[in-house]
XYZ file of C-alpha atoms in Angstrom:
416
model
C 123.052 81.902 60.119
C 122.500 84.214 63.138
C 118.950 85.255 63.901
C 117.097 87.845 65.962
C 114.899 85.950 68.385
C 111.208 86.539 69.008
C 109.755 85.997 72.453
C 107.729 82.811 72.187
C 107.953 79.471 70.402
C 110.757 79.397 67.820
C 110.946 77.143 64.759
C 114.609 77.002 63.758
C 116.035 75.582 60.506
C 119.288 73.639 60.411
C 122.322 75.890 60.708
C 120.679 78.592 62.833
C 123.006 79.984 65.485
C 120.871 80.485 68.573
C 123.670 82.257 70.445
C 127.462 82.516 70.237
C 130.240 82.096 72.771
C 130.849 85.400 74.555
C 127.383 86.815 73.897
C 125.459 88.229 76.863
C 122.747 85.903 78.124
C 119.155 87.052 77.723
C 117.169 83.829 77.309
C 117.423 80.132 78.023
C 115.707 77.670 75.704
C 113.644 74.558 76.257
C 113.935 72.148 73.314
C 110.567 70.748 72.269
C 111.866 68.848 69.243
C 114.970 68.584 67.090
C 118.666 68.864 68.035
C 121.150 71.620 68.871
C 124.942 71.282 68.973
C 126.872 72.962 71.777
C 130.347 73.899 70.489
C 133.374 76.082 71.103
C 135.997 77.454 68.728
C 139.658 77.046 69.648
C 142.507 78.181 67.383
C 140.193 78.355 64.395
C 138.740 74.889 64.922
C 135.214 73.994 66.058
C 134.902 71.460 68.867
C 131.442 69.987 69.388
C 130.956 69.367 73.098
C 127.461 67.889 73.093
C 124.235 67.576 71.204
C 121.083 68.522 73.092
C 117.634 67.243 72.207
C 113.992 67.049 73.191
C 113.257 67.861 76.829
C 116.577 69.600 77.533
C 117.359 73.214 78.445
C 120.249 75.139 76.931
C 121.609 78.621 77.572
C 120.708 78.665 81.233
C 124.241 79.147 82.580
C 124.628 82.766 81.481
C 121.323 83.615 83.163
C 122.071 81.749 86.389
C 125.499 83.285 87.013
C 124.885 86.615 85.179
C 127.805 85.878 82.851
C 128.306 85.573 79.116
C 127.667 82.565 76.902
C 130.284 79.897 77.543
C 129.689 78.145 74.199
C 127.884 78.469 70.889
C 124.526 76.803 70.204
C 123.836 75.829 66.575
C 120.863 73.932 65.237
C 121.862 70.573 63.756
C 118.341 69.457 62.754
C 115.069 71.372 62.351
C 114.219 72.377 65.914
C 111.427 73.899 67.952
C 112.291 75.689 71.205
C 110.505 77.707 73.861
C 112.326 80.850 75.011
C 112.654 81.268 78.790
C 113.314 84.771 80.117
C 115.713 85.621 82.906
C 112.744 86.621 85.063
C 111.092 83.239 84.571
C 114.274 81.369 85.454
C 115.090 83.596 88.432
C 111.565 83.114 89.800
C 111.947 79.352 89.750
C 115.463 79.348 91.169
C 114.485 81.688 94.002
C 111.877 79.187 95.188
C 114.311 76.248 95.420
C 116.199 75.094 98.500
C 119.242 77.325 99.289
C 121.538 74.283 99.305
C 120.347 73.338 95.823
C 121.013 76.890 94.615
C 124.547 76.619 96.053
C 125.071 73.322 94.231
C 123.968 74.899 90.950
C 126.520 77.646 91.408
C 129.311 75.132 92.038
C 128.364 73.083 88.965
C 128.371 76.169 86.730
C 131.742 77.359 88.041
C 133.358 73.951 87.498
C 131.909 73.668 84.007
C 133.313 77.057 83.034
C 136.724 76.058 84.415
C 136.628 72.851 82.360
C 135.840 74.750 79.166
C 138.991 76.845 79.621
C 141.056 73.658 79.323
C 139.505 72.493 76.051
C 142.190 72.263 73.306
C 141.879 71.765 69.548
C 143.727 68.443 69.809
C 141.434 67.179 72.566
C 139.263 64.218 71.684
C 135.723 65.529 71.852
C 132.963 63.160 72.882
C 130.670 62.117 70.049
C 127.559 64.304 69.856
C 124.585 62.574 71.400
C 120.931 63.427 71.515
C 118.732 62.602 74.484
C 115.942 60.383 73.171
C 113.757 60.579 76.257
C 110.040 61.116 75.933
C 109.242 64.232 77.969
C 105.774 63.109 79.074
C 102.953 64.997 80.841
C 105.229 66.847 83.291
C 107.216 68.326 80.408
C 104.056 69.298 78.550
C 102.701 70.964 81.696
C 105.943 72.910 82.190
C 105.858 74.119 78.580
C 102.223 75.179 78.965
C 103.040 77.199 82.086
C 105.999 78.903 80.398
C 103.873 79.791 77.400
C 101.052 81.128 79.578
C 103.492 83.291 81.539
C 104.678 84.878 78.318
C 101.091 85.442 77.201
C 100.293 87.134 80.516
C 103.322 89.411 80.140
C 102.227 90.331 76.635
C 98.633 90.791 77.796
C 99.780 93.268 80.433
C 101.726 95.235 77.835
C 98.718 95.284 75.515
C 96.207 96.169 78.269
C 94.176 93.011 77.645
C 93.154 92.662 81.322
C 89.856 94.325 82.149
C 88.113 95.403 85.330
C 84.714 93.922 86.134
C 82.597 94.896 89.138
C 80.202 92.741 91.172
C 77.681 94.422 93.509
C 77.688 93.971 97.287
C 74.327 94.779 98.904
C 72.885 95.152 102.381
C 70.763 92.032 102.918
C 68.198 93.788 105.108
C 66.921 96.154 102.411
C 68.950 95.141 99.301
C 70.507 98.598 99.015
C 73.845 98.875 97.262
C 76.899 99.126 99.541
C 79.749 98.778 97.058
C 81.460 96.563 94.503
C 84.158 93.937 94.394
C 86.715 94.470 91.642
C 87.219 91.320 89.596
C 89.597 90.762 86.715
C 88.910 89.285 83.308
C 91.409 88.640 80.513
C 90.221 89.646 77.069
C 92.487 87.100 75.370
C 92.942 87.748 71.627
C 92.436 84.054 70.788
C 90.594 82.397 73.695
C 88.129 85.191 74.365
C 87.123 86.480 77.797
C 88.842 84.399 80.495
C 87.905 84.143 84.172
C 90.652 84.403 86.826
C 90.879 80.645 87.336
C 92.376 80.341 83.834
C 95.415 82.508 84.596
C 95.679 83.716 88.217
C 97.347 80.498 89.542
C 100.171 80.916 86.992
C 100.329 84.656 87.665
C 100.682 83.869 91.381
C 103.414 81.263 90.939
C 105.383 83.472 88.547
C 105.048 86.712 90.520
C 103.263 88.431 87.630
C 100.274 88.878 89.922
C 102.021 91.967 91.338
C 101.681 93.738 87.984
C 98.082 92.560 87.666
C 97.208 93.879 91.143
C 98.772 97.253 90.355
C 96.713 97.452 87.165
C 93.509 96.493 88.985
C 94.103 98.964 91.824
C 94.539 101.807 89.367
C 91.477 100.847 87.333
C 89.348 100.216 90.433
C 90.222 103.606 91.932
C 89.431 105.254 88.608
C 86.142 103.344 88.447
C 85.078 104.589 91.887
C 85.558 108.164 90.724
C 83.313 107.477 87.735
C 80.715 105.694 89.880
C 80.625 108.480 92.449
C 80.030 111.012 89.697
C 77.298 108.832 88.184
C 75.575 108.331 91.527
C 75.758 112.049 92.255
C 73.829 112.703 89.060
C 71.166 110.145 89.875
C 67.785 111.025 91.362
C 67.591 110.587 95.129
C 71.292 109.852 95.570
C 73.046 110.842 98.778
C 76.671 111.440 99.694
C 77.408 108.303 101.731
C 80.687 106.515 100.867
C 80.686 104.018 98.045
C 83.533 101.498 98.099
C 85.312 99.062 95.838
C 87.235 96.082 97.213
C 90.326 94.786 95.415
C 91.999 91.415 95.931
C 95.677 91.483 96.880
C 98.038 88.497 97.103
C 100.896 87.433 99.317
C 103.282 88.561 96.576
C 101.791 92.061 96.812
C 102.202 92.283 100.576
C 105.925 91.471 100.484
C 106.655 94.219 97.971
C 108.637 97.078 99.548
C 106.449 100.118 99.968
C 103.195 98.376 99.042
C 101.087 100.557 101.352
C 102.802 103.743 100.138
C 102.183 102.653 96.541
C 98.462 102.219 97.186
C 98.289 105.621 98.875
C 100.014 107.178 95.879
C 97.430 105.650 93.536
C 94.652 107.082 95.705
C 96.361 110.485 95.886
C 96.830 110.663 92.121
C 93.109 110.016 91.693
C 92.195 112.401 94.558
C 90.125 109.605 96.105
C 89.765 109.344 99.908
C 91.099 105.981 101.229
C 87.784 104.935 102.795
C 86.457 104.234 99.292
C 88.969 101.368 98.918
C 89.003 97.989 100.651
C 91.764 95.416 100.293
C 90.740 91.753 100.216
C 93.198 89.108 101.387
C 92.604 85.372 101.628
C 92.675 83.617 104.973
C 95.271 81.087 103.806
C 97.559 83.864 102.543
C 97.413 85.647 105.907
C 98.459 82.491 107.687
C 101.707 82.205 105.694
C 103.246 85.220 107.444
C 100.739 86.806 109.835
C 103.264 89.201 111.392
C 104.428 90.700 108.102
C 100.952 90.792 106.610
C 99.604 92.345 109.784
C 102.221 95.101 109.766
C 101.498 96.109 106.171
C 97.737 95.860 106.582
C 97.970 97.922 109.782
C 99.586 100.685 107.758
C 96.854 100.505 105.129
C 94.185 100.555 107.824
C 95.746 103.563 109.557
C 95.526 105.392 106.228
C 91.772 104.704 106.221
C 91.406 101.684 103.912
C 89.164 98.759 104.821
C 90.589 95.241 105.190
C 88.458 92.221 104.248
C 89.366 88.561 104.783
C 88.138 86.637 101.745
C 86.984 82.993 101.776
C 86.835 82.949 105.565
C 86.316 79.482 107.000
C 88.364 77.632 104.393
C 91.766 78.226 106.032
C 93.105 77.124 109.388
C 94.557 78.369 112.700
C 93.279 81.858 112.055
C 91.233 82.541 115.189
C 94.259 83.633 117.213
C 95.000 86.318 114.614
C 91.544 87.855 114.343
C 92.153 90.027 117.393
C 95.543 91.269 116.157
C 94.973 91.835 112.430
C 93.210 95.079 111.400
C 90.225 93.283 109.864
C 87.102 95.306 109.091
C 85.117 92.633 107.218
C 84.834 88.834 107.012
C 83.650 87.264 103.760
C 82.086 83.817 104.133
C 83.132 81.462 101.365
C 80.505 80.508 98.810
C 80.928 76.784 99.517
C 79.241 77.243 102.928
C 76.614 79.671 101.655
C 75.446 77.479 98.789
C 75.312 74.347 100.964
C 73.731 75.815 104.087
C 70.085 75.172 103.123
C 70.598 71.456 102.600
C 73.510 70.774 104.919
C 73.041 71.413 108.654
C 76.801 71.384 109.225
C 77.377 74.183 106.702
C 74.554 76.182 108.255
C 76.115 75.781 111.700
C 79.494 76.920 110.339
C 77.925 80.045 108.840
C 76.078 80.757 112.090
C 79.244 80.213 114.143
C 81.189 82.626 111.955
C 78.380 85.163 112.359
C 78.432 84.838 116.148
C 82.204 85.204 116.203
C 82.079 88.274 113.972
C 79.391 89.822 116.157
C 81.549 89.400 119.265
C 84.437 91.085 117.433
C 82.185 93.791 115.973
C 83.177 92.814 112.427
C 80.468 92.815 109.717
C 80.086 89.894 107.317
C 79.660 89.570 103.567
C 78.257 86.243 102.380
C 79.531 85.304 98.912
C 77.937 83.204 96.201
C 74.281 83.955 96.956
C 72.197 82.714 94.050
C 68.746 82.036 95.575
C 66.266 84.143 97.513
C 66.082 81.414 100.170
C 69.819 81.751 100.801
C 69.567 85.520 101.147
C 66.603 85.209 103.535
C 68.361 82.617 105.692
C 71.503 84.727 105.923
C 69.505 87.829 106.788
C 67.650 85.872 109.472
C 70.875 84.984 111.309
C 72.113 88.569 111.114
C 74.510 88.506 108.177
C 74.806 92.124 107.065
C 75.893 91.967 103.423
C 75.578 89.679 100.427
C 77.233 89.175 97.077
C 76.298 86.810 94.271
C 74.382 86.272 91.054
C 71.083 86.928 92.843
C 72.048 90.595 93.114
C 74.225 90.980 90.046
C 76.896 89.267 87.986
C 80.352 90.755 87.435
C 79.973 93.529 84.877
C 82.076 96.130 83.054
C 82.224 99.615 84.543
C 79.769 100.994 81.973
C 77.144 98.447 83.051
C 77.931 99.074 86.730
C 77.006 102.727 86.214
C 73.587 101.709 84.887
C 73.186 99.230 87.753
C 74.113 101.847 90.356
C 71.644 104.427 89.044
C 68.856 101.861 89.249
C 69.634 100.896 92.861
C 68.580 102.682 96.060
C 71.428 104.415 97.890
C 72.913 102.599 100.917
C 71.914 103.454 104.466
C 74.447 105.605 106.263
C 74.380 103.473 109.419
C 75.144 100.331 107.419
C 78.028 101.979 105.612
C 79.475 103.244 108.882
C 79.486 99.696 110.206
C 81.150 98.454 107.066
C 83.877 101.113 106.870
């Protein structure tokens, strides 16, 4: 019985042919339970080569060497498998050691050569099933694979939503802009924060598609916010910005800067309304490459913010060479500074450094008036946190904006 395969977890009855010898390879399969026979047909006779069981992968060869199926896979007992796409497998292989990738290629080539010599009168080994207990590592791998597929489907179904969190000038609490934050409106689990899916999106490379979606929605949101502010009483024409987080995966994409400029051009939005946020640790992975791409973005007029500053390492030597327009102090220092002298000294040191470099600061995670007052007292220009506003949908951000005073032009010039 040959079946058309869905994309996720498959429950296969005995006799199901998962794929046949000579078929093109589109998926590999991770066996969660049951047993699958691997067989070939020679001169009208079936030869069973092996029986694969729980914790094993089948069908990977055609994906790894871009060839056809070298054997047939048929279910010999009720079986549950997880489908693995070529993209998922390629992503994992690309991150392995080059020597290991070479070894995999040699093993596949030798296996295919061996299959050519199989004869009907050959004595086939008895089918065996691996009886190993997969354990926590296996369960974790299955969970990651499943979440990757859910993210892919969520992107196709537009389940990811833009939320905006206000950034204000600490001196007078006037609105300066917003940070774009992502939420996943999961059909089963409800509204999910980034921590529930961004690590897997990063490791799988799917974060590139998420960033593209967020850039487009953030740019569109700025247009809506500018129109809303223009209609509000007492509103002026000073720039309003939105900052969008980008990852290391984004910055290695060919033409990333040109792609962002195209998004801005399509929306007819001047680049100074957009700021790109990059983490300190991500910049340190490849400062030269990141600096080159961010230089291009900066020359086009975009702002560049370093997020979570103070949590990375060896970054001071790059502050003078990277086109940074803003430092964002991590919330862990902000929320501890009132009770921890060391954290307060770190915040003050970062402020002094930023002042020498003429780079304004945004303090993240402000939840108490005392924190805001202390940060203002040491000269921190901008703040972000629950004290000023939680992340909110664009419709709520419009209401929030109309209720806020407009930002001072001198503050916005310093921030641009």
